[in-house]
C-alpha cells in the first residue's frame, strides 16, 4: 500500500509542481526536490519498519498488495519487494535527487512540465522494480518510457527528435516481443493449470518444456538486451545519451539501463533457468563483444557524453557476462557493478552537464587545461574517471573484480578476454581526463558551486563507501 | 426458401418493435425532419432536432443493451454485439453533429440536407449492424454509401470536395456491384440469402461448386474491404479523407468502419467461413499488405487527414487478424476483441478529429475544412493544452501505447493471435507498429515543440482573443470529457470489458 501511495504521490507532486510553476516561477524545482527527498525517506522508513515488524530480511519476494485489475485476463495489480528491488530503488531515489539538482539551472523552458515528466519517470521506474504481475510490469515498463522520451525530445540538444525517436522505437519494438512472450507464457499457464495467470510467483511454478521456453526466454531477452544495451542492439544508446539533457542522461545511464539488467535477472534467469543455461554461451559472447566494442568505441569519441555512453555499453557487458556465468560470486559482482556503474556514470554525465553549462560544448577538442581554473572539478573528474576504469578503493573495482573471478571459474576464456576491456577502460578514462583537464588551458571556467559540490561529493562518497566497505551490498544474498 | 411475407407469425410484435426501437426512432426522426424542413428552414432548429433524435436513440439503445437476442423477421437479428456497436455509432454521430454545427454556421445557406444525410447514414449503419441477411446487408450498405457520397461532396463550391465525392461514388458503386455479384454466386451455391444458412459442407467439397462459392466469398469480401479501406482496395481512402469536410471524415473513420466491420464479422461467424483455407489465405494477405502498406505510406505524409487515412488502413489490417485467427471455440473472445478494438479505435479517432476540427475553426485558411498540415500542430500543447492533451491521447491510443485503450485493444489481438499460434501475423504486427511509431511520434513531438513564433497568436493573445481559441462551451466540455474517457478507459479497461462480456453472455 505504502509503495503504491509513494508512486501516486510522485505523480501528484509532479502535477503540483507543473501547476505551481505557472504561478510562482522557480517553485517547481523546490517542490520536486522536497517531495523526492520526503518520499525517499518515507520509503526507507517503510522498508526498515517492515523488516523489523515482520522480522524479515527481504531475501525472498515479499508481496505487498494484490488487487484485481483487469478481470477478463486475470490481471492483478500486484507488487512485491525483495533485496534486489530495494537496492535498485534506493539507487533510483539517490539519482532522482541528483537529477533534480543537476537540472536546477539547466532547464529554462517549460520548467513545470519538465519536473512533472521527471517525477513521472521516477514513478514508472519504481513501478518496474516492484511489479510482480507481468502485465503490470509491462505497463510500468512503458510508463517510464513515455516521459523519458519526452525529456529527450523536449529538452534535449540539437538532434533531440531523432534520438528520442530511435530510443522509443528500439524499446517499443523489443518490448512488443516481450509482450508476446508474456501473453504466450500466460496462456501456457492456462493450458497447464486451467487458469490464465500473469502473476510472477505463479509462473515460477511452471514447468515449461525447453523447446518452448527457449523462444519465450528469447522474447524477454531481446527486450532487456535492448535496454541494457548489448551489442548489436545498442545503437540507440549513444544518440539518446548524447542528446538528452543532463538529468536525462543521468537517469538513462544510472537507472534505466539497470532495469534491463534487473529484467534479465528476474524474468530471464529466474523464470527460464534451463533455457538461459542453454543460451549462456551466446549471451556471454554478446557480453564480451559489448565489453570490447564499447571500450574501443569510447576511446575513439570526441564527444564527452558520447564517450561516457559507449563506456556504459562496456560496463553493462560485464553485468551481462557475470549474470550468465550462473555463479553466486559473479552474480554478486553483477549487482555491485550495476550500482557502481549507476553512480559513476551518473557522476560523469553530471560533470559533462556542468562543463556544457560553462563552455556550451561537449566536444573534447574545445576542452583542455581546466585544472588551472577549476581544480576542485578536476579532482572530482579524476576520481570519477578512476571509478569508471575500476580503480581499487572505488565501487566499480569490487564489482568488476568479483564478476571476473566468478566468471573465470565457469567460463575462463571469456573472463580473460573481458579483462582486456579493463585496459581499454583505463585508456579511455585517461583520454577523457587528459583532454579535458590537462594540457594548455583553452579557457578559464568557474569552479564547482556549492550545489554542484553536493552532487559530486555525495556520489563520490557513495562510490568510496561501497569501494572500501563492500559488505554494505555483499551482505545481502539477492535471492541467489 | 421461405419468403418473408409467408411467415405465419405477426410481422411486428412488441418485442420486435422494442428490439429495433433505436433504428425506428432514427427512421421516424428522418420523416419528422423532412416535415420540419417544409415547415421552417432554420439551422438551429434542425441541428437541435437531429441531436435530440440521436440522443433519444442512444438512450433507447443503451437501455436495451440487456435485452436478449431477438430475430426481427428474417432480415434483422438484434443481439448485444450489434447494440454495443450501434451505441458506438450513435456516439460518433452525436460528436460529428456537434463538430459540423460550427462549420455549417459559417455559411449563409441553411443546411438542412446535411443533417438529413447524417441521420440517413446513421440509419444505414443501424441496419448494417443488425442485418442477418444479404438483402438487408445490401440495403444498409447502399444507404450508408449514398449518404456518405452526399456528405463528402457537400461543399459543391470546393474543388476537392467534388473531386473526392466523385471518386467515392464511382469506386463505391463498383464495390457494391462486386459485392452483389459475390452474393449472387454464394446464393447460387447455397440457395439461401440468410447469414444463418446451414451451409452443407458437402457442397464445398464438390470440386466445381466449392470454387464458385469461394469466388463468391472473395467478391463479397472485396466489396466490404473497399469500405473498410483494406489494401488492395484502399486507393480512395487518402483522397476522400483529405477532401471531405472534417466532420464527414470523422464519420467515415468511425461509423462506416464500425458498421462494416461488425457486419463482416457477423457474416463470417454465421457462415463459418474460417473453414475455408483459401479464403483465410486471402484474408491473411489482405491483412499483411494493409498493415505494412498503410504504415509505410503514412510515413512521408505532410497532411494530417491523409496521414490518418493511411493509418486507418493499417488499423483495419490489425483488426483483420481477429477474423483470420478465429475458430469455433473462441467466438465470444473474437467478438470481445473486435468490439473492444473498435471502441478504442472510435474513441481515438473521435479525439483526433475533434481536435482537427477545432483547429480548423480557428484557422481561416481552410474554409471548407479540407485538410491541415502537420505543421499546424506545432506547439499545440503550449498554445491550447487541452487540445494538445486530447490529441496526444488519441495518437498514443492509435500507436497502442499503455495508458490508453488502444494498447488493450492490441493486447486482445496479440492474445488471440498467440493462442492461434499465428506467429507470422504477430511478426508483421510488431514490424508494422514499429514503423507506425515513426510517424506517430514525430506528430507528438510537433505537439510538444515550441510554439511557432507567428505574430498571429501573440496578437490574438494581446487582443484577448484567447478565449475564442478555446472554442464554445459545449466543445470544451466535449474535449475535456474525451480526455477523461481516454484516461479512465485506458487505465481501467475492465469497464468496457465487463460491458462487452455482459452483452456477449446474452448473445449466446
mmCIF file with all atom_site columns, C-alpha atoms in Angstrom, chain A residues 18 69-73 75 109-110 113 135 138-139 142-143 146 149 153-155 160-162 164-165 168-169 172-173 176-177 179-180 183-184 187 198, chain B residues 333 336 381-382 396 400-403 407-408 410-412 414-415 418-419 423 426 430 433-434 437-438 441-442 445 448-450 491-494 497-498:
data_model
loop_
_atom_site.group_PDB
_atom_site.id
_atom_site.type_symbol
_atom_site.label_atom_id
_atom_site.label_alt_id
_atom_site.label_comp_id
_atom_site.label_asym_id
_atom_site.label_entity_id
_atom_site.label_seq_id
_atom_site.pdbx_PDB_ins_code
_atom_site.Cartn_x
_atom_site.Cartn_y
_atom_site.Cartn_z
_atom_site.occupancy
_atom_site.B_iso_or_equiv
_atom_site.pdbx_formal_charge
_atom_site.auth_seq_id
_atom_site.auth_comp_id
_atom_site.auth_asym_id
_atom_site.auth_atom_id
_atom_site.pdbx_PDB_model_num
ATOM 1  C CA . UNK A 1 18  ? 3.707   21.743  -13.013 1.00 0.00 ? 18  UNK A CA 1
ATOM 2  C CA . UNK A 1 69  ? -7.254  -5.039  -12.055 1.00 0.00 ? 69  UNK A CA 1
ATOM 3  C CA . UNK A 1 70  ? -8.415  -6.487  -15.361 1.00 0.00 ? 70  UNK A CA 1
ATOM 4  C CA . UNK A 1 71  ? -10.520 -9.482  -14.518 1.00 0.00 ? 71  UNK A CA 1
ATOM 5  C CA . UNK A 1 72  ? -11.044 -10.598 -18.086 1.00 0.00 ? 72  UNK A CA 1
ATOM 6  C CA . UNK A 1 73  ? -7.402  -11.617 -18.295 1.00 0.00 ? 73  UNK A CA 1
ATOM 7  C CA . UNK A 1 75  ? -4.545  -9.420  -14.371 1.00 0.00 ? 75  UNK A CA 1
ATOM 8  C CA . UNK A 1 109 ? 11.840  26.231  -20.893 1.00 0.00 ? 109 UNK A CA 1
ATOM 9  C CA . UNK A 1 110 ? 8.623   24.625  -19.681 1.00 0.00 ? 110 UNK A CA 1
ATOM 10 C CA . UNK A 1 113 ? 6.273   20.274  -17.229 1.00 0.00 ? 113 UNK A CA 1
ATOM 11 C CA . UNK A 1 135 ? 1.144   -7.205  -17.360 1.00 0.00 ? 135 UNK A CA 1
ATOM 12 C CA . UNK A 1 138 ? 4.921   -4.204  -18.934 1.00 0.00 ? 138 UNK A CA 1
ATOM 13 C CA . UNK A 1 139 ? 2.626   -1.323  -18.102 1.00 0.00 ? 139 UNK A CA 1
ATOM 14 C CA . UNK A 1 142 ? 6.131   1.667   -20.925 1.00 0.00 ? 142 UNK A CA 1
ATOM 15 C CA . UNK A 1 143 ? 5.068   4.317   -18.417 1.00 0.00 ? 143 UNK A CA 1
ATOM 16 C CA . UNK A 1 146 ? 6.971   7.841   -22.282 1.00 0.00 ? 146 UNK A CA 1
ATOM 17 C CA . UNK A 1 149 ? 11.180  10.133  -24.345 1.00 0.00 ? 149 UNK A CA 1
ATOM 18 C CA . UNK A 1 153 ? 12.518  15.198  -27.179 1.00 0.00 ? 153 UNK A CA 1
ATOM 19 C CA . UNK A 1 154 ? 11.616  18.466  -25.499 1.00 0.00 ? 154 UNK A CA 1
ATOM 20 C CA . UNK A 1 155 ? 14.665  19.464  -23.511 1.00 0.00 ? 155 UNK A CA 1
ATOM 21 C CA . UNK A 1 160 ? 16.849  15.525  -29.962 1.00 0.00 ? 160 UNK A CA 1
ATOM 22 C CA . UNK A 1 161 ? 13.896  14.352  -32.060 1.00 0.00 ? 161 UNK A CA 1
ATOM 23 C CA . UNK A 1 162 ? 15.919  11.827  -33.954 1.00 0.00 ? 162 UNK A CA 1
ATOM 24 C CA . UNK A 1 164 ? 14.133  10.293  -28.962 1.00 0.00 ? 164 UNK A CA 1
ATOM 25 C CA . UNK A 1 165 ? 12.518  8.533   -31.895 1.00 0.00 ? 165 UNK A CA 1
ATOM 26 C CA . UNK A 1 168 ? 11.466  4.904   -28.431 1.00 0.00 ? 168 UNK A CA 1
ATOM 27 C CA . UNK A 1 169 ? 11.260  2.659   -31.474 1.00 0.00 ? 169 UNK A CA 1
ATOM 28 C CA . UNK A 1 172 ? 8.931   -0.289  -28.137 1.00 0.00 ? 172 UNK A CA 1
ATOM 29 C CA . UNK A 1 173 ? 9.513   -2.905  -30.800 1.00 0.00 ? 173 UNK A CA 1
ATOM 30 C CA . UNK A 1 176 ? 6.308   -5.849  -28.079 1.00 0.00 ? 176 UNK A CA 1
ATOM 31 C CA . UNK A 1 177 ? 8.298   -9.055  -28.496 1.00 0.00 ? 177 UNK A CA 1
ATOM 32 C CA . UNK A 1 179 ? 4.599   -8.684  -24.665 1.00 0.00 ? 179 UNK A CA 1
ATOM 33 C CA . UNK A 1 180 ? 4.045   -11.606 -26.990 1.00 0.00 ? 180 UNK A CA 1
ATOM 34 C CA . UNK A 1 183 ? 0.978   -13.452 -23.378 1.00 0.00 ? 183 UNK A CA 1
ATOM 35 C CA . UNK A 1 184 ? 2.278   -16.795 -24.546 1.00 0.00 ? 184 UNK A CA 1
ATOM 36 C CA . UNK A 1 187 ? -1.681  -18.870 -21.942 1.00 0.00 ? 187 UNK A CA 1
ATOM 37 C CA . UNK A 1 198 ? 0.266   -13.247 -15.369 1.00 0.00 ? 198 UNK A CA 1
ATOM 38 C CA . UNK B 2 333 ? -13.480 -13.900 -27.440 1.00 0.00 ? 333 UNK B CA 1
ATOM 39 C CA . UNK B 2 336 ? -14.906 -9.218  -27.460 1.00 0.00 ? 336 UNK B CA 1
ATOM 40 C CA . UNK B 2 381 ? 0.261   21.625  -26.297 1.00 0.00 ? 381 UNK B CA 1
ATOM 41 C CA . UNK B 2 382 ? 1.599   25.010  -25.239 1.00 0.00 ? 382 UNK B CA 1
ATOM 42 C CA . UNK B 2 396 ? -0.936  7.211   -28.221 1.00 0.00 ? 396 UNK B CA 1
ATOM 43 C CA . UNK B 2 400 ? -1.018  1.234   -28.968 1.00 0.00 ? 400 UNK B CA 1
ATOM 44 C CA . UNK B 2 401 ? 0.971   2.566   -26.034 1.00 0.00 ? 401 UNK B CA 1
ATOM 45 C CA . UNK B 2 402 ? -0.118  1.659   -22.498 1.00 0.00 ? 402 UNK B CA 1
ATOM 46 C CA . UNK B 2 403 ? -2.286  4.081   -20.529 1.00 0.00 ? 403 UNK B CA 1
ATOM 47 C CA . UNK B 2 407 ? -2.939  -0.778  -26.019 1.00 0.00 ? 407 UNK B CA 1
ATOM 48 C CA . UNK B 2 408 ? -5.552  -3.054  -24.513 1.00 0.00 ? 408 UNK B CA 1
ATOM 49 C CA . UNK B 2 410 ? -3.615  -4.542  -29.244 1.00 0.00 ? 410 UNK B CA 1
ATOM 50 C CA . UNK B 2 411 ? -3.273  -6.812  -26.245 1.00 0.00 ? 411 UNK B CA 1
ATOM 51 C CA . UNK B 2 412 ? -6.524  -8.501  -27.262 1.00 0.00 ? 412 UNK B CA 1
ATOM 52 C CA . UNK B 2 414 ? -1.959  -10.308 -29.711 1.00 0.00 ? 414 UNK B CA 1
ATOM 53 C CA . UNK B 2 415 ? -3.595  -12.672 -27.224 1.00 0.00 ? 415 UNK B CA 1
ATOM 54 C CA . UNK B 2 418 ? -0.858  -16.090 -29.731 1.00 0.00 ? 418 UNK B CA 1
ATOM 55 C CA . UNK B 2 419 ? -3.497  -18.648 -28.882 1.00 0.00 ? 419 UNK B CA 1
ATOM 56 C CA . UNK B 2 423 ? 3.422   -16.176 -35.481 1.00 0.00 ? 423 UNK B CA 1
ATOM 57 C CA . UNK B 2 426 ? 2.317   -11.360 -34.986 1.00 0.00 ? 426 UNK B CA 1
ATOM 58 C CA . UNK B 2 430 ? 5.160   -5.911  -34.493 1.00 0.00 ? 430 UNK B CA 1
ATOM 59 C CA . UNK B 2 433 ? 3.680   -0.984  -35.218 1.00 0.00 ? 433 UNK B CA 1
ATOM 60 C CA . UNK B 2 434 ? 7.381   -0.240  -35.175 1.00 0.00 ? 434 UNK B CA 1
ATOM 61 C CA . UNK B 2 437 ? 5.798   4.856   -34.371 1.00 0.00 ? 437 UNK B CA 1
ATOM 62 C CA . UNK B 2 438 ? 7.985   6.619   -36.879 1.00 0.00 ? 438 UNK B CA 1
ATOM 63 C CA . UNK B 2 441 ? 5.964   10.071  -32.536 1.00 0.00 ? 441 UNK B CA 1
ATOM 64 C CA . UNK B 2 442 ? 7.078   12.973  -34.755 1.00 0.00 ? 442 UNK B CA 1
ATOM 65 C CA . UNK B 2 445 ? 6.987   15.829  -30.889 1.00 0.00 ? 445 UNK B CA 1
ATOM 66 C CA . UNK B 2 448 ? 5.257   19.480  -27.807 1.00 0.00 ? 448 UNK B CA 1
ATOM 67 C CA . UNK B 2 449 ? 7.647   21.543  -29.884 1.00 0.00 ? 449 UNK B CA 1
ATOM 68 C CA . UNK B 2 450 ? 7.962   25.225  -29.177 1.00 0.00 ? 450 UNK B CA 1
ATOM 69 C CA . UNK B 2 491 ? -6.289  2.680   -17.090 1.00 0.00 ? 491 UNK B CA 1
ATOM 70 C CA . UNK B 2 492 ? -9.425  0.749   -16.178 1.00 0.00 ? 492 UNK B CA 1
ATOM 71 C CA . UNK B 2 493 ? -10.311 -1.116  -19.358 1.00 0.00 ? 493 UNK B CA 1
ATOM 72 C CA . UNK B 2 494 ? -12.275 -3.548  -17.253 1.00 0.00 ? 494 UNK B CA 1
ATOM 73 C CA . UNK B 2 497 ? -14.540 -5.437  -20.909 1.00 0.00 ? 497 UNK B CA 1
ATOM 74 C CA . UNK B 2 498 ? -17.362 -6.152  -18.499 1.00 0.00 ? 498 UNK B CA 1
#
